[in-house]
Short mmCIF file of C-alpha atoms and ligand atoms in Angstrom, two decimals:
data_model
loop_
_atom_site.label_atom_id
_atom_site.label_comp_id
_atom_site.label_asym_id
_atom_site.label_seq_id
_atom_site.Cartn_x
_atom_site.Cartn_y
_atom_site.Cartn_z
CA MET A 1 -39.58 -34.22 -0.36
CA ILE A 2 -36.32 -34.47 -2.28
CA GLY A 3 -33.76 -31.68 -2.45
CA LEU A 4 -34.74 -29.39 0.42
CA LYS A 5 -31.93 -27.44 2.08
CA LYS A 6 -31.28 -28.10 5.76
CA ILE A 7 -29.78 -25.06 7.44
CA THR A 8 -29.79 -23.50 10.89
CA PRO A 9 -30.46 -19.81 10.21
CA TYR A 10 -28.98 -16.79 11.92
CA VAL A 11 -31.30 -15.63 14.69
CA ALA A 12 -31.72 -11.87 14.51
CA GLY A 13 -32.75 -9.79 17.52
CA GLU A 14 -36.51 -9.39 17.86
CA GLN A 15 -38.29 -6.34 16.44
CA PRO A 16 -41.09 -5.74 18.97
CA LYS A 17 -43.84 -3.33 17.93
CA LEU A 18 -44.78 -1.62 21.17
CA SER A 19 -45.61 2.07 21.06
CA LYS A 20 -43.57 2.81 24.18
CA MET A 21 -40.41 0.84 24.67
CA ILE A 22 -36.65 1.13 24.88
CA LYS A 23 -35.29 -0.97 22.06
CA ILE A 24 -31.62 -1.58 22.63
CA ASN A 25 -31.28 -5.14 21.31
CA THR A 26 -30.03 -4.82 17.70
CA ASN A 27 -27.40 -2.07 17.83
CA GLU A 28 -29.46 0.37 15.82
CA ASN A 29 -28.43 4.02 16.11
CA ALA A 30 -30.11 5.98 18.91
CA PHE A 31 -30.65 9.06 16.74
CA PRO A 32 -32.68 9.76 13.59
CA PRO A 33 -30.98 9.81 10.18
CA SER A 34 -29.50 13.17 9.09
CA PRO A 35 -32.03 15.93 8.22
CA LYS A 36 -30.46 15.89 4.72
CA VAL A 37 -31.50 12.24 4.34
CA LEU A 38 -35.05 13.05 5.44
CA ALA A 39 -35.24 16.03 3.05
CA THR A 40 -34.02 13.83 0.18
CA LEU A 41 -36.71 11.30 1.05
CA LYS A 42 -39.41 13.99 0.91
CA GLU A 43 -38.17 15.35 -2.40
CA PHE A 44 -37.61 12.00 -4.07
CA ASP A 45 -39.25 11.84 -7.49
CA GLY A 46 -41.33 8.64 -7.43
CA ASP A 47 -41.54 8.57 -11.24
CA GLN A 48 -37.92 7.47 -11.29
CA LEU A 49 -38.88 4.14 -9.74
CA ARG A 50 -40.11 2.97 -13.15
CA LEU A 51 -36.45 2.43 -13.99
CA TYR A 52 -33.94 0.03 -12.48
CA SER A 53 -31.20 1.58 -10.40
CA SER A 54 -27.82 2.07 -12.06
CA LEU A 55 -25.74 -1.09 -12.08
CA GLU A 56 -22.77 0.36 -10.25
CA ASN A 57 -24.67 2.88 -8.07
CA GLU A 58 -22.30 5.49 -9.55
CA ASN A 59 -23.61 8.44 -7.54
CA LEU A 60 -23.12 6.67 -4.25
CA THR A 61 -19.82 5.00 -5.12
CA SER A 62 -18.32 8.25 -6.38
CA ALA A 63 -19.30 10.05 -3.14
CA LEU A 64 -17.84 7.18 -1.09
CA SER A 65 -14.73 7.21 -3.24
CA LYS A 66 -14.17 10.90 -2.42
CA LYS A 67 -14.88 10.40 1.24
CA LEU A 68 -12.59 7.41 1.66
CA GLY A 69 -9.90 8.56 -0.76
CA ILE A 70 -10.06 5.39 -2.88
CA SER A 71 -11.02 4.72 -6.49
CA SER A 72 -14.71 4.03 -7.34
CA ASP A 73 -13.52 0.84 -9.04
CA CYS A 74 -12.71 -0.55 -5.62
CA ILE A 75 -16.23 -0.20 -4.16
CA THR A 76 -19.11 -2.68 -4.35
CA THR A 77 -22.49 -1.78 -2.89
CA GLY A 78 -25.02 -4.20 -1.46
CA ASN A 79 -28.29 -4.65 0.37
CA GLY A 80 -26.77 -4.05 3.80
CA SER A 81 -23.29 -5.27 4.69
CA ASP A 82 -24.81 -8.72 5.31
CA ASP A 83 -25.32 -8.89 1.55
CA VAL A 84 -21.77 -7.73 0.81
CA LEU A 85 -20.33 -10.15 3.38
CA ALA A 86 -22.31 -13.05 1.94
CA LEU A 87 -21.00 -12.12 -1.53
CA ALA A 88 -17.45 -11.84 -0.18
CA PHE A 89 -17.64 -15.30 1.43
CA GLN A 90 -18.78 -16.78 -1.90
CA SER A 91 -16.22 -14.80 -3.90
CA PHE A 92 -13.07 -15.32 -1.84
CA PHE A 93 -13.45 -18.56 0.11
CA ASN A 94 -13.29 -21.39 -2.39
CA SER A 95 -10.37 -23.47 -1.17
CA GLU A 96 -10.33 -26.80 0.67
CA TYR A 97 -8.76 -25.16 3.76
CA PRO A 98 -10.79 -23.69 6.59
CA VAL A 99 -11.72 -20.04 6.85
CA VAL A 100 -10.78 -18.77 10.29
CA PHE A 101 -12.60 -16.42 12.65
CA PRO A 102 -12.90 -16.00 16.44
CA ASP A 103 -15.27 -18.31 18.33
CA ILE A 104 -17.13 -15.30 19.71
CA THR A 105 -18.01 -13.04 16.81
CA TYR A 106 -20.83 -12.12 14.44
CA GLY A 107 -23.13 -15.16 14.31
CA PHE A 108 -23.69 -14.92 10.58
CA TYR A 109 -20.13 -16.10 9.72
CA THR A 110 -20.83 -19.73 10.64
CA VAL A 111 -24.24 -19.55 8.97
CA TRP A 112 -22.73 -18.43 5.64
CA CYS A 113 -20.01 -21.09 5.86
CA GLU A 114 -22.68 -23.75 6.33
CA LEU A 115 -24.88 -22.28 3.59
CA PHE A 116 -22.07 -22.05 1.04
CA ASP A 117 -20.25 -25.27 2.12
CA ILE A 118 -17.14 -23.40 3.21
CA PRO A 119 -14.96 -25.28 5.74
CA TYR A 120 -14.27 -23.13 8.81
CA MET A 121 -12.40 -23.08 12.07
CA GLU A 122 -13.13 -20.97 15.14
CA ILE A 123 -10.17 -19.61 17.11
CA PRO A 124 -10.86 -19.15 20.84
CA LEU A 125 -10.63 -15.63 22.19
CA ASP A 126 -8.15 -15.29 25.08
CA ASP A 127 -9.07 -14.48 28.69
CA ASP A 128 -9.41 -10.79 27.81
CA PHE A 129 -11.60 -11.57 24.80
CA HIS A 130 -8.86 -10.76 22.27
CA PRO A 131 -8.23 -13.08 19.31
CA ASP A 132 -5.09 -15.17 19.66
CA PHE A 133 -3.71 -15.02 16.13
CA THR A 134 -0.90 -17.45 16.98
CA LYS A 135 -3.56 -20.19 17.00
CA ILE A 136 -4.20 -19.76 13.26
CA PRO A 137 -2.84 -22.81 11.39
CA GLU A 138 -0.56 -22.47 8.38
CA LYS A 139 -2.97 -23.76 5.78
CA ILE A 140 -6.15 -21.74 5.78
CA GLY A 141 -8.71 -20.62 3.22
CA GLY A 142 -9.15 -17.07 4.53
CA ILE A 143 -9.73 -14.96 7.65
CA VAL A 144 -12.71 -12.93 8.83
CA LEU A 145 -12.35 -10.38 11.57
CA ALA A 146 -15.06 -8.04 12.80
CA ASN A 147 -13.22 -4.94 13.97
CA PRO A 148 -14.47 -3.82 16.44
CA ASN A 149 -15.76 -7.28 17.23
CA ALA A 150 -19.40 -8.06 17.98
CA PRO A 151 -20.79 -8.91 20.44
CA THR A 152 -17.69 -8.23 22.58
CA GLY A 153 -17.23 -4.61 21.40
CA ILE A 154 -13.46 -5.02 21.58
CA VAL A 155 -11.31 -3.36 18.91
CA GLN A 156 -7.93 -4.44 17.51
CA PRO A 157 -5.28 -1.87 16.56
CA LEU A 158 -4.31 -1.60 12.89
CA SER A 159 -0.91 -3.10 13.75
CA LYS A 160 -2.69 -6.40 14.57
CA ILE A 161 -4.59 -6.32 11.28
CA GLU A 162 -1.32 -5.68 9.42
CA GLU A 163 0.26 -8.62 11.19
CA LEU A 164 -2.56 -10.85 9.93
CA LEU A 165 -2.31 -9.51 6.38
CA GLN A 166 1.45 -10.03 6.34
CA CYS A 167 1.38 -13.52 7.86
CA HIS A 168 -1.29 -14.76 5.44
CA PRO A 169 -0.58 -13.04 2.11
CA ASN A 170 -2.14 -15.77 -0.03
CA VAL A 171 -5.65 -15.64 1.38
CA VAL A 172 -8.22 -12.88 1.64
CA VAL A 173 -8.63 -11.26 5.03
CA ILE A 174 -12.11 -9.75 5.39
CA VAL A 175 -12.33 -6.97 7.97
CA ASP A 176 -15.95 -6.29 8.91
CA GLU A 177 -16.07 -2.63 9.99
CA ALA A 178 -19.77 -2.39 10.84
CA TYR A 179 -18.94 -0.46 14.05
CA ILE A 180 -15.68 1.28 13.11
CA GLU A 181 -17.00 4.85 13.48
CA PHE A 182 -17.63 4.29 17.20
CA GLY A 183 -13.94 3.62 17.95
CA GLY A 184 -10.85 2.20 16.30
CA LYS A 185 -9.04 2.97 13.09
CA SER A 186 -10.29 1.87 9.69
CA ALA A 187 -8.17 -0.56 7.71
CA VAL A 188 -9.00 1.48 4.58
CA ALA A 189 -5.59 3.12 5.17
CA LEU A 190 -3.97 -0.28 4.46
CA LEU A 191 -5.68 -0.95 1.13
CA ASP A 192 -2.79 0.30 -1.01
CA LYS A 193 -0.34 -1.86 0.84
CA TYR A 194 -2.12 -5.23 1.00
CA GLU A 195 -3.81 -6.86 -1.94
CA ASN A 196 -5.38 -9.55 0.27
CA LEU A 197 -7.45 -7.04 2.29
CA TYR A 198 -11.21 -6.71 1.85
CA ILE A 199 -13.27 -4.39 4.07
CA THR A 200 -17.03 -4.26 4.53
CA ARG A 201 -18.96 -1.31 5.94
CA THR A 202 -22.57 -0.37 6.50
CA PHE A 203 -24.97 2.56 6.71
CA SER A 204 -26.97 0.66 9.35
CA LYS A 205 -25.08 1.72 12.45
CA ASP A 206 -23.15 5.00 12.21
CA ALA A 207 -25.48 6.50 9.54
CA SER A 208 -28.63 5.46 11.40
CA LEU A 209 -30.12 3.71 8.35
CA ALA A 210 -30.57 0.08 9.41
CA GLY A 211 -34.02 0.03 7.82
CA LEU A 212 -32.71 1.20 4.45
CA ARG A 213 -30.36 -1.77 3.93
CA VAL A 214 -27.25 -0.33 2.32
CA GLY A 215 -23.69 -1.54 2.82
CA TYR A 216 -20.53 -1.68 0.74
CA GLY A 217 -17.25 -3.47 0.40
CA VAL A 218 -13.85 -2.10 -0.53
CA GLY A 219 -10.84 -3.96 -1.84
CA ASN A 220 -8.34 -3.70 -4.67
CA LYS A 221 -9.48 -3.93 -8.29
CA ARG A 222 -8.76 -7.64 -8.59
CA LEU A 223 -10.90 -8.57 -5.57
CA THR A 224 -13.58 -6.08 -6.63
CA GLU A 225 -13.82 -7.64 -10.09
CA VAL A 226 -14.45 -11.05 -8.52
CA ILE A 227 -17.06 -9.85 -6.04
CA LYS A 228 -18.84 -7.81 -8.72
CA ALA A 229 -18.97 -10.86 -10.98
CA VAL A 230 -20.60 -12.85 -8.17
CA LYS A 231 -22.99 -9.98 -7.41
CA ASN A 232 -23.94 -9.77 -11.08
CA ALA A 233 -24.47 -13.53 -11.20
CA TYR A 234 -27.05 -13.15 -8.50
CA ASN A 235 -28.72 -9.77 -7.87
CA PRO A 236 -27.17 -6.82 -9.76
CA TYR A 237 -29.73 -4.22 -8.62
CA SER A 238 -29.52 -4.95 -4.90
CA VAL A 239 -29.37 -1.26 -3.92
CA ASP A 240 -32.51 0.40 -5.24
CA GLN A 241 -32.84 3.99 -6.45
CA LEU A 242 -34.37 5.36 -3.28
CA ALA A 243 -31.82 3.61 -1.08
CA GLU A 244 -28.97 4.97 -3.20
CA ALA A 245 -30.29 8.54 -3.02
CA LEU A 246 -30.70 8.40 0.77
CA ALA A 247 -27.33 6.74 1.40
CA LEU A 248 -25.75 9.41 -0.82
CA ALA A 249 -27.35 12.17 1.30
CA ALA A 250 -26.02 10.48 4.45
CA THR A 251 -22.52 10.32 2.95
CA GLN A 252 -22.70 14.09 2.44
CA ASP A 253 -23.55 14.92 6.04
CA SER A 254 -20.55 13.74 8.02
CA ASP A 255 -20.84 16.69 10.43
CA TYR A 256 -24.27 15.60 11.67
CA TYR A 257 -23.19 12.01 12.15
CA ARG A 258 -19.95 12.99 13.87
CA GLU A 259 -21.98 14.92 16.42
CA MET A 260 -24.61 12.18 17.00
CA ASN A 261 -22.08 9.37 17.17
CA GLY A 262 -19.98 11.47 19.51
CA LYS A 263 -22.99 11.58 21.85
CA ILE A 264 -23.35 7.80 21.63
CA ILE A 265 -19.68 7.34 22.54
CA GLU A 266 -20.09 9.72 25.50
CA THR A 267 -23.19 7.88 26.71
CA ARG A 268 -21.41 4.52 26.29
CA GLU A 269 -18.54 5.68 28.49
CA TRP A 270 -20.93 7.09 31.09
CA LEU A 271 -23.10 3.95 31.15
CA SER A 272 -20.06 1.65 31.37
CA LYS A 273 -18.86 3.52 34.44
CA GLU A 274 -22.29 3.57 36.07
CA VAL A 275 -23.09 -0.12 35.60
CA THR A 276 -19.60 -1.02 36.84
CA ARG A 277 -20.50 0.83 40.03
CA ILE A 278 -23.50 -1.49 40.60
CA GLY A 279 -21.49 -4.68 40.15
CA PHE A 280 -21.29 -5.28 36.39
CA ASN A 281 -18.16 -6.34 34.62
CA VAL A 282 -18.16 -4.40 31.32
CA LEU A 283 -15.87 -5.26 28.41
CA PRO A 284 -14.14 -2.18 26.95
CA SER A 285 -16.29 -1.21 23.98
CA ALA A 286 -15.39 0.64 20.78
CA THR A 287 -18.93 0.22 19.40
CA ASN A 288 -22.48 1.47 19.99
CA PHE A 289 -23.17 -1.31 22.50
CA ILE A 290 -21.65 -2.81 25.62
CA LEU A 291 -21.33 -6.42 26.73
CA ALA A 292 -21.75 -6.66 30.49
CA GLU A 293 -22.10 -9.36 33.14
CA HIS A 294 -23.25 -8.91 36.73
CA GLU A 295 -21.11 -10.47 39.45
CA ARG A 296 -24.07 -12.09 41.20
CA VAL A 297 -27.28 -11.68 39.22
CA PRO A 298 -27.85 -14.10 36.29
CA ALA A 299 -28.24 -12.46 32.86
CA GLY A 300 -31.48 -14.35 32.14
CA GLU A 301 -33.18 -12.84 35.20
CA ILE A 302 -32.10 -9.32 34.29
CA PHE A 303 -33.16 -9.88 30.67
CA ASP A 304 -36.66 -11.00 31.75
CA PHE A 305 -37.03 -8.14 34.23
CA LEU A 306 -36.05 -5.53 31.63
CA ARG A 307 -38.40 -7.11 29.11
CA GLU A 308 -41.31 -6.91 31.55
CA ASN A 309 -40.52 -3.20 31.72
CA HIS A 310 -40.49 -2.91 27.92
CA VAL A 311 -36.73 -2.62 27.71
CA PHE A 312 -35.33 -4.99 25.08
CA VAL A 313 -31.68 -6.00 25.30
CA ARG A 314 -29.97 -9.10 23.89
CA TYR A 315 -28.26 -12.05 25.49
CA PHE A 316 -26.80 -15.28 24.15
CA PRO A 317 -27.72 -18.20 26.44
CA ASN A 318 -26.45 -20.75 23.91
CA LYS A 319 -22.94 -19.28 23.70
CA GLU A 320 -21.30 -20.73 26.79
CA ARG A 321 -18.49 -18.22 27.19
CA ILE A 322 -20.83 -15.20 27.16
CA ALA A 323 -24.02 -16.88 28.38
CA ASN A 324 -24.14 -14.66 31.45
CA PHE A 325 -23.55 -11.39 29.59
CA LEU A 326 -26.12 -8.90 28.35
CA ARG A 327 -25.53 -6.94 25.19
CA ILE A 328 -26.93 -3.48 25.61
CA SER A 329 -27.07 -1.13 22.60
CA ILE A 330 -26.45 2.50 23.51
CA GLY A 331 -29.63 4.52 23.28
CA THR A 332 -30.06 8.21 24.06
CA ARG A 333 -28.79 9.47 27.41
CA GLU A 334 -32.42 9.73 28.62
CA GLU A 335 -33.15 6.12 27.65
CA MET A 336 -29.99 4.88 29.30
CA GLU A 337 -30.83 6.73 32.50
CA VAL A 338 -34.11 4.77 32.63
CA VAL A 339 -32.23 1.53 31.97
CA LEU A 340 -29.66 2.30 34.67
CA LYS A 341 -32.41 3.03 37.17
CA LEU A 342 -34.14 -0.27 36.39
CA LEU A 343 -30.86 -2.21 36.62
CA SER A 344 -29.97 -0.59 39.95
CA GLU A 345 -33.42 -1.38 41.40
CA PHE A 346 -33.29 -4.99 40.25
CA VAL A 347 -29.75 -5.63 41.48
CA LYS A 348 -30.64 -4.09 44.87
CA LYS A 349 -33.77 -6.25 45.13
CA ILE A 350 -31.82 -9.46 44.42
CA GLU A 351 -29.10 -8.48 46.88
CA ILE A 352 -31.67 -7.83 49.65
CA GLN A 353 -33.31 -11.21 48.94
CA GLU A 354 -29.92 -12.90 49.30
CA GLN A 355 -29.20 -11.38 52.72
N1 PMP B 1 -21.36 -7.13 10.82
C1 PMP B 1 -21.60 -7.07 12.12
C2 PMP B 1 -20.49 -7.35 13.06
C3 PMP B 1 -22.89 -6.77 12.59
O1 PMP B 1 -23.14 -6.74 13.91
C4 PMP B 1 -23.93 -6.50 11.66
C5 PMP B 1 -25.30 -6.12 12.15
N2 PMP B 1 -26.07 -7.11 12.61
C6 PMP B 1 -23.62 -6.59 10.31
C7 PMP B 1 -22.34 -6.88 9.91
C8 PMP B 1 -24.65 -6.41 9.24
O2 PMP B 1 -25.28 -5.22 9.23
P1 PMP B 1 -26.12 -4.69 7.98
O3 PMP B 1 -26.48 -5.89 7.13
O4 PMP B 1 -27.27 -4.03 8.57
O5 PMP B 1 -25.18 -3.80 7.24
#
């Protein structure tokens, strides 16, 4: 057949459908969405669905504009931040020079570069899993930085982001803030100062709405005009009416989310300490997951053992540098106690076998 696209797709974490399981493989939030979101869902007037959603999602963008202290003209909504990121890649990366991102980061970046024929270059993370910005060549087509990074969980301070923005003023720097509410400072504070900054955010993680698919991007008016033009050349109504209403309700319940996400951070710190005690090396995480490697027990064996016990985590056997690490999303404290117990039992069993 002539004309068929050849592309290696992004491989998402599996979505098993067991009635009893601990699903900590795709960094979903451990808690339900806010009660205000659920009430809005119940009260939603289905008759409205006859109509298309508003082109600019004005209700949602104006609530976000108030919350973030930026103009509505600077916000573009999308079907999850994956959608906004894909639009941003197409909108901002059209030069002959490579777009740069770390070699260990969100797997979709290489996929979009391949899909949209964008040249790219991966910069190796240093021994502590931090990006070495001095390795960025002079002539580049743009920069993408997940902050905090995934799947390492490691966050960069705003001073590092500023350094990047200052050193590369002629290209767009995309900062992917999917996990920013679990640690770290948002680069939104830098928007007034740097016209080459574009930030993407999502309701999937900190607002516990992964299944709703709503994300947004923020940048100055010039960048927003370009990304909106690309969005409108492709799928203008990507955030539907129901999704907009529910995301709006989530935006209006910061107190609930602060409390739930605070619990996740607490559980993350507790789990990191506990698994360190049983021989894991845990990278310092500012997200709702940890990346951890056991000193003696191979990740694949732990992964299989957990799976047999209906605990689903993620690991990346094809990524050499982190092939022996497990990525564990932070569930509720009760779930993580079960996981810790299983991990302790398995590690002990392997250690006894080795004696
Ligand atoms: N960026 C990063 C770093 C992620 O891990 C994810 C979630 N897989 C996304 C963006 C996209 O999330 P969503 O499309 O659900 O907003």
